[in-house]
Amino acid sequence: MIKNCLFPVAGYGTRFLPATKAMPKEMLPLVNKPLVQYGVEEAQEAGMDNFGFVTGRGKRAIADHFDISYELEHQIQGSGKEAMLSDIRGLIENNTFSFTRQHHMKGLGHAILSGKPLVGDNPFAVLLADDLCVGDAPGNGVLKQMSELYNQFRCSIVAIQEVPADQTHKYGVIAGESMKDGLYRITDMVEKPAPEDAPSNLAIIGRYILTPDIFDIIEQTPPGKNGEVQITDALMTQAKKGCVLAYKFKGQRFDCGSVDGFVKATNYVYENVYTPD
Ligand code: UTP
């Protein structure tokens, strides 16, 4: 069973400037909870309890969020407001949070490699907190669905969704042989292709399960698109050596790294998830 989840959170979040000038993108709230907490809750629901964060300069608020705030908690002790902290307290008490820094922004592949000391020689999940994912039923989040597939197939898995042709340039796009409904064995992968170069309309979103041999592969992977070490290039090597699966998850995903997706996610959470205390 997968216990480790890595959160690469070193990005600058330039699409959200000036909000992200001094505040991490992952701390933007959907109603009353920061994006990163939704991600941690999804990973916990999938049975994970060791959370590693690859952070960068200006991201301290994330570490503070997953720690006790004595003054604040003392201040609201005994008041009705205490209940508003019960979920985050539960997360802090029942899980391990650790942090390392990616000193240079050399891409998602490099960020994942920087997190190696936090997950060790074990299979692990990667969750990009700016993608909010909601499963098709309560208790059936996207990482849980992927974790169950991992227990069956024991290889790396990426979550995919269909995107319009004019959006492929924003994603890693796969080609694959269909194994069963919604599950593909990857045969090709292209990072951010123009529509005419895209091998399909199946785009990789921010949920991965990776086997630990990926670290050696990333070390051998030269910078690719935009001069960054791309996880898709490393995954393509892994796919050629053995097997990487792509899974069309059951549920919805909101791209909260974009203003449009963030607003849609906010409305969704307000209408379907948020319960006032
Ligand atoms: P994005 O491409 O969304 O970049 O990275 P970004 O900097 O966060 O946002 P924009 O595009 O400037 O608005 C995808 C994910 O990979 C992480 C980011 O934190 C984000 O979760 N990442 C990317 C790193 O941790 N390190 C990197 O070097 C690159």
Tab-separated table of C-alpha atoms and ligand atoms in Angstrom:
chain	number	residue	atom	x	y	z
A	1	MET	CA	0.000	0.000	0.000
A	2	ILE	CA	1.311	3.456	-0.874
A	3	LYS	CA	1.972	5.571	2.227
A	4	ASN	CA	4.023	8.442	0.767
A	5	CYS	CA	2.829	11.462	-1.131
A	6	LEU	CA	5.066	14.171	-2.565
A	7	PHE	CA	3.819	17.721	-3.118
A	8	PRO	CA	6.003	19.748	-5.498
A	9	VAL	CA	5.127	23.297	-4.465
A	10	ALA	CA	8.185	25.261	-5.543
A	11	GLY	CA	6.570	26.916	-8.600
A	12	TYR	CA	6.201	30.688	-8.814
A	13	GLY	CA	2.495	30.697	-9.722
A	14	THR	CA	3.014	33.502	-12.218
A	15	ARG	CA	-0.493	33.145	-13.649
A	16	PHE	CA	-1.845	34.434	-10.349
A	17	LEU	CA	0.308	37.521	-9.895
A	18	PRO	CA	0.145	39.747	-7.953
A	19	ALA	CA	-1.684	37.427	-5.475
A	20	THR	CA	1.272	35.037	-5.509
A	21	LYS	CA	3.999	37.670	-5.138
A	22	ALA	CA	4.465	36.980	-1.412
A	23	MET	CA	2.003	34.121	-0.874
A	24	PRO	CA	2.339	30.558	-2.206
A	25	LYS	CA	-0.179	29.669	-4.914
A	26	GLU	CA	-0.992	26.519	-2.918
A	27	MET	CA	-2.278	28.675	-0.037
A	28	LEU	CA	-4.959	30.349	-2.170
A	29	PRO	CA	-8.237	29.393	-0.500
A	30	LEU	CA	-11.190	27.674	-2.111
A	31	VAL	CA	-13.801	29.303	0.136
A	32	ASN	CA	-12.195	28.755	3.580
A	33	LYS	CA	-9.509	26.116	2.993
A	34	PRO	CA	-6.208	26.441	1.125
A	35	LEU	CA	-5.700	24.414	-2.040
A	36	VAL	CA	-2.892	22.386	-0.481
A	37	GLN	CA	-5.157	21.133	2.323
A	38	TYR	CA	-7.629	19.700	-0.202
A	39	GLY	CA	-4.671	17.830	-1.708
A	40	VAL	CA	-3.485	16.470	1.640
A	41	GLU	CA	-7.022	15.341	2.483
A	42	GLU	CA	-7.273	13.513	-0.849
A	43	ALA	CA	-3.970	11.724	-0.153
A	44	GLN	CA	-5.051	10.812	3.370
A	45	GLU	CA	-8.318	9.402	2.047
A	46	ALA	CA	-6.177	7.164	-0.221
A	47	GLY	CA	-4.445	5.727	2.886
A	48	MET	CA	-1.284	7.849	2.761
A	49	ASP	CA	0.183	9.357	5.911
A	50	ASN	CA	3.672	10.574	5.032
A	51	PHE	CA	3.567	13.889	3.206
A	52	GLY	CA	6.709	15.428	1.719
A	53	PHE	CA	6.783	18.962	0.346
A	54	VAL	CA	9.327	20.221	-2.159
A	55	THR	CA	9.218	23.923	-1.448
A	56	GLY	CA	11.125	26.996	-2.508
A	57	ARG	CA	11.817	30.474	-1.281
A	58	GLY	CA	8.698	32.289	-0.094
A	59	LYS	CA	6.750	29.118	0.709
A	60	ARG	CA	7.032	29.052	4.492
A	61	ALA	CA	3.290	29.570	4.943
A	62	ILE	CA	2.746	25.971	3.772
A	63	ALA	CA	4.935	24.559	6.566
A	64	ASP	CA	3.239	26.852	9.079
A	65	HIS	CA	-0.198	25.702	7.933
A	66	PHE	CA	0.674	22.108	8.821
A	67	ASP	CA	1.907	23.025	12.287
A	68	ILE	CA	0.254	24.087	15.523
A	69	SER	CA	-0.389	27.811	15.986
A	70	TYR	CA	-0.203	28.170	19.786
A	71	GLU	CA	-1.162	31.823	20.120
A	72	LEU	CA	-4.142	31.546	17.805
A	73	GLU	CA	-5.361	28.279	19.333
A	74	HIS	CA	-4.994	29.689	22.842
A	75	GLN	CA	-6.939	32.782	21.782
A	76	ILE	CA	-9.960	30.843	20.463
A	77	GLN	CA	-9.888	28.092	23.097
A	78	GLY	CA	-13.363	27.384	24.450
A	79	SER	CA	-15.092	29.411	21.726
A	80	GLY	CA	-17.206	28.062	18.871
A	81	LYS	CA	-14.362	28.888	16.478
A	82	GLU	CA	-12.261	25.976	17.750
A	83	ALA	CA	-14.291	23.619	15.552
A	84	MET	CA	-13.014	25.459	12.465
A	85	LEU	CA	-9.544	24.089	13.169
A	86	SER	CA	-10.565	20.512	13.951
A	87	ASP	CA	-9.885	19.115	10.433
A	88	ILE	CA	-6.417	20.616	10.147
A	89	ARG	CA	-5.599	19.524	13.715
A	90	GLY	CA	-6.604	15.972	12.819
A	91	LEU	CA	-4.307	16.057	9.782
A	92	ILE	CA	-1.381	17.322	11.865
A	93	GLU	CA	-1.879	14.748	14.625
A	94	ASN	CA	-2.292	11.705	12.391
A	95	ASN	CA	0.316	12.277	9.681
A	96	THR	CA	3.952	13.197	9.134
A	97	PHE	CA	4.863	16.369	7.247
A	98	SER	CA	8.382	16.963	6.009
A	99	PHE	CA	9.940	19.618	3.835
A	100	THR	CA	12.897	20.094	1.552
A	101	ARG	CA	13.800	22.882	-0.839
A	102	GLN	CA	14.306	22.888	-4.569
A	103	HIS	CA	16.986	25.550	-4.839
A	104	HIS	CA	16.705	26.115	-8.591
A	105	MET	CA	13.506	25.898	-10.592
A	106	LYS	CA	14.588	23.247	-13.049
A	107	GLY	CA	11.200	21.712	-13.759
A	108	LEU	CA	8.759	19.216	-12.289
A	109	GLY	CA	11.048	16.223	-12.899
A	110	HIS	CA	13.829	17.971	-10.991
A	111	ALA	CA	11.400	18.932	-8.183
A	112	ILE	CA	10.387	15.278	-7.810
A	113	LEU	CA	14.051	14.211	-7.726
A	114	SER	CA	14.657	16.816	-4.988
A	115	GLY	CA	11.966	15.038	-2.926
A	116	LYS	CA	13.770	11.677	-2.988
A	117	PRO	CA	15.036	11.957	0.621
A	118	LEU	CA	11.432	12.464	1.785
A	119	VAL	CA	9.996	9.280	0.256
A	120	GLY	CA	12.999	6.928	0.166
A	121	ASP	CA	13.056	3.730	-1.872
A	122	ASN	CA	9.286	3.293	-1.924
A	123	PRO	CA	6.507	3.775	-4.445
A	124	PHE	CA	4.918	7.176	-3.910
A	125	ALA	CA	2.198	9.489	-5.148
A	126	VAL	CA	2.792	12.962	-6.565
A	127	LEU	CA	0.029	15.502	-6.134
A	128	LEU	CA	0.048	18.930	-7.766
A	129	ALA	CA	-2.111	20.917	-5.397
A	130	ASP	CA	-3.169	23.458	-8.012
A	131	ASP	CA	-5.288	20.701	-9.605
A	132	LEU	CA	-8.365	20.196	-7.447
A	133	CYS	CA	-9.700	16.696	-8.082
A	134	VAL	CA	-13.068	15.431	-6.936
A	135	GLY	CA	-13.916	11.743	-7.198
A	136	ASP	CA	-17.159	10.371	-8.647
A	137	ALA	CA	-18.464	9.381	-5.202
A	138	PRO	CA	-17.743	10.334	-1.595
A	139	GLY	CA	-14.646	8.488	-0.341
A	140	ASN	CA	-13.513	7.634	-3.886
A	141	GLY	CA	-10.994	10.390	-4.595
A	142	VAL	CA	-8.692	10.257	-7.608
A	143	LEU	CA	-5.571	9.204	-5.664
A	144	LYS	CA	-7.592	6.435	-3.998
A	145	GLN	CA	-8.686	5.159	-7.407
A	146	MET	CA	-5.056	5.232	-8.593
A	147	SER	CA	-3.729	3.609	-5.427
A	148	GLU	CA	-6.095	0.682	-5.927
A	149	LEU	CA	-4.860	0.315	-9.509
A	150	TYR	CA	-1.264	0.384	-8.289
A	151	ASN	CA	-1.991	-2.499	-5.902
A	152	GLN	CA	-3.157	-4.466	-8.928
A	153	PHE	CA	-0.493	-3.527	-11.541
A	154	ARG	CA	2.574	-2.429	-9.487
A	155	CYS	CA	3.845	0.141	-11.963
A	156	SER	CA	3.822	3.916	-12.435
A	157	ILE	CA	0.435	5.434	-13.254
A	158	VAL	CA	-0.508	8.909	-14.482
A	159	ALA	CA	-4.001	10.392	-14.299
A	160	ILE	CA	-5.360	11.623	-17.637
A	161	GLN	CA	-8.371	13.475	-18.937
A	162	GLU	CA	-9.637	14.352	-22.401
A	163	VAL	CA	-8.940	17.958	-23.395
A	164	PRO	CA	-9.962	19.999	-26.462
A	165	ALA	CA	-7.342	19.995	-29.252
A	166	ASP	CA	-6.531	23.685	-28.689
A	167	GLN	CA	-5.498	22.928	-25.078
A	168	THR	CA	-2.873	20.205	-25.666
A	169	HIS	CA	-0.027	22.750	-25.516
A	170	LYS	CA	-0.641	23.083	-21.744
A	171	TYR	CA	-0.138	19.401	-20.873
A	172	GLY	CA	1.882	16.253	-21.314
A	173	VAL	CA	-0.132	14.222	-23.839
A	174	ILE	CA	-0.038	10.429	-24.157
A	175	ALA	CA	-0.643	7.754	-26.744
A	176	GLY	CA	-1.492	4.321	-25.427
A	177	GLU	CA	-2.926	0.871	-26.016
A	178	SER	CA	-6.263	0.427	-24.310
A	179	MET	CA	-6.099	-2.317	-21.639
A	180	LYS	CA	-9.601	-1.973	-20.311
A	181	ASP	CA	-12.151	0.795	-19.966
A	182	GLY	CA	-10.268	4.005	-19.087
A	183	LEU	CA	-6.866	2.311	-18.631
A	184	TYR	CA	-4.051	2.569	-21.188
A	185	ARG	CA	-0.528	1.237	-21.443
A	186	ILE	CA	1.550	4.231	-22.550
A	187	THR	CA	3.373	3.954	-25.881
A	188	ASP	CA	4.229	7.617	-26.418
A	189	MET	CA	4.220	10.871	-24.500
A	190	VAL	CA	4.848	14.439	-25.677
A	191	GLU	CA	5.258	17.460	-23.407
A	192	LYS	CA	3.062	20.449	-24.288
A	193	PRO	CA	2.540	19.595	-28.002
A	194	ALA	CA	0.901	21.881	-30.538
A	195	PRO	CA	-2.449	20.352	-31.618
A	196	GLU	CA	-0.927	19.030	-34.872
A	197	ASP	CA	1.867	17.240	-32.937
A	198	ALA	CA	-0.328	15.806	-30.148
A	199	PRO	CA	-0.512	11.986	-30.216
A	200	SER	CA	-4.073	12.108	-28.785
A	201	ASN	CA	-6.339	14.369	-26.720
A	202	LEU	CA	-5.488	12.493	-23.491
A	203	ALA	CA	-3.684	14.949	-21.210
A	204	ILE	CA	-1.770	14.202	-18.004
A	205	ILE	CA	-3.105	16.072	-14.971
A	206	GLY	CA	-1.581	16.585	-11.523
A	207	ARG	CA	-1.830	13.093	-10.034
A	208	TYR	CA	0.866	10.439	-10.394
A	209	ILE	CA	1.930	7.217	-8.757
A	210	LEU	CA	5.597	6.537	-9.339
A	211	THR	CA	7.834	3.573	-8.638
A	212	PRO	CA	11.168	4.574	-7.028
A	213	ASP	CA	13.302	3.545	-10.039
A	214	ILE	CA	12.031	6.842	-11.509
A	215	PHE	CA	14.699	8.695	-9.461
A	216	ASP	CA	17.629	7.081	-11.313
A	217	ILE	CA	15.824	7.711	-14.581
A	218	ILE	CA	15.282	11.411	-13.774
A	219	GLU	CA	18.974	11.750	-12.919
A	220	GLN	CA	19.773	10.537	-16.444
A	221	THR	CA	17.123	12.729	-18.104
A	222	PRO	CA	18.473	15.847	-19.832
A	223	PRO	CA	16.476	19.096	-19.763
A	224	GLY	CA	13.667	18.976	-22.357
A	225	LYS	CA	10.883	21.377	-23.297
A	226	ASN	CA	11.534	24.944	-22.006
A	227	GLY	CA	14.961	23.816	-20.716
A	228	GLU	CA	13.306	22.021	-17.753
A	229	VAL	CA	13.772	18.433	-16.565
A	230	GLN	CA	10.390	17.042	-17.556
A	231	ILE	CA	8.753	14.182	-15.636
A	232	THR	CA	7.061	13.141	-18.893
A	233	ASP	CA	10.487	12.501	-20.510
A	234	ALA	CA	11.512	10.334	-17.525
A	235	LEU	CA	8.189	8.493	-17.622
A	236	MET	CA	8.654	7.805	-21.335
A	237	THR	CA	11.988	6.134	-20.555
A	238	GLN	CA	10.293	4.119	-17.822
A	239	ALA	CA	7.496	3.139	-20.225
A	240	LYS	CA	10.032	1.877	-22.795
A	241	LYS	CA	11.871	-0.174	-20.160
A	242	GLY	CA	8.753	-1.691	-18.605
A	243	CYS	CA	5.288	-0.332	-18.163
A	244	VAL	CA	3.605	2.983	-17.351
A	245	LEU	CA	-0.175	3.178	-17.219
A	246	ALA	CA	-2.484	6.109	-17.913
A	247	TYR	CA	-5.805	6.179	-16.101
A	248	LYS	CA	-8.838	8.181	-17.134
A	249	PHE	CA	-10.043	8.904	-13.605
A	250	LYS	CA	-13.656	8.968	-12.493
A	251	GLY	CA	-14.574	12.440	-11.293
A	252	GLN	CA	-13.794	16.065	-12.037
A	253	ARG	CA	-10.669	18.187	-12.097
A	254	PHE	CA	-10.342	21.956	-11.829
A	255	ASP	CA	-7.175	23.730	-12.976
A	256	CYS	CA	-6.816	26.098	-10.040
A	257	GLY	CA	-3.512	27.410	-11.424
A	258	SER	CA	-5.620	29.395	-13.909
A	259	VAL	CA	-8.019	32.163	-12.876
A	260	ASP	CA	-10.912	30.600	-14.792
A	261	GLY	CA	-10.423	27.144	-13.222
A	262	PHE	CA	-9.974	28.666	-9.785
A	263	VAL	CA	-13.287	30.540	-10.009
A	264	LYS	CA	-15.089	27.383	-11.230
A	265	ALA	CA	-13.557	25.382	-8.345
A	266	THR	CA	-14.576	28.046	-5.837
A	267	ASN	CA	-18.189	27.889	-7.011
A	268	TYR	CA	-18.118	24.076	-6.995
A	269	VAL	CA	-16.752	23.927	-3.443
A	270	TYR	CA	-19.187	26.552	-2.190
A	271	GLU	CA	-22.156	24.680	-3.639
A	272	ASN	CA	-21.103	21.064	-3.003
A	273	VAL	CA	-18.413	20.794	-0.340
A	274	TYR	CA	-18.420	23.750	2.052
A	275	THR	CA	-20.417	23.411	5.238
A	276	PRO	CA	-20.545	26.519	7.442
A	277	ASP	CA	-19.595	25.765	11.075
B	1	UTP	P1	3.317	24.976	-13.196
B	1	UTP	O1	3.686	24.713	-14.596
B	1	UTP	O2	1.872	25.096	-12.861
B	1	UTP	O3	4.109	26.258	-12.735
B	1	UTP	O4	3.979	23.811	-12.325
B	1	UTP	P2	3.861	27.285	-11.572
B	1	UTP	O5	5.110	28.066	-11.411
B	1	UTP	O6	3.369	26.611	-10.316
B	1	UTP	O7	2.664	28.220	-12.069
B	1	UTP	P3	2.645	29.316	-13.256
B	1	UTP	O8	2.526	28.547	-14.544
B	1	UTP	O9	3.878	30.162	-13.178
B	1	UTP	O10	1.409	30.118	-12.942
B	1	UTP	C1	3.307	22.601	-12.071
B	1	UTP	C2	3.623	22.142	-10.673
B	1	UTP	O11	4.988	21.795	-10.540
B	1	UTP	C3	5.616	22.511	-9.487
B	1	UTP	C4	4.732	23.730	-9.269
B	1	UTP	O12	4.823	24.156	-7.910
B	1	UTP	C5	3.338	23.203	-9.610
B	1	UTP	O13	2.747	22.510	-8.511
B	1	UTP	N1	7.002	22.837	-9.918
B	1	UTP	C6	7.250	23.187	-11.216
B	1	UTP	C7	8.014	22.765	-8.997
B	1	UTP	O14	7.810	22.442	-7.803
B	1	UTP	N2	9.300	23.038	-9.421
B	1	UTP	C8	9.571	23.381	-10.710
B	1	UTP	O15	10.770	23.619	-11.017
B	1	UTP	C9	8.523	23.457	-11.620
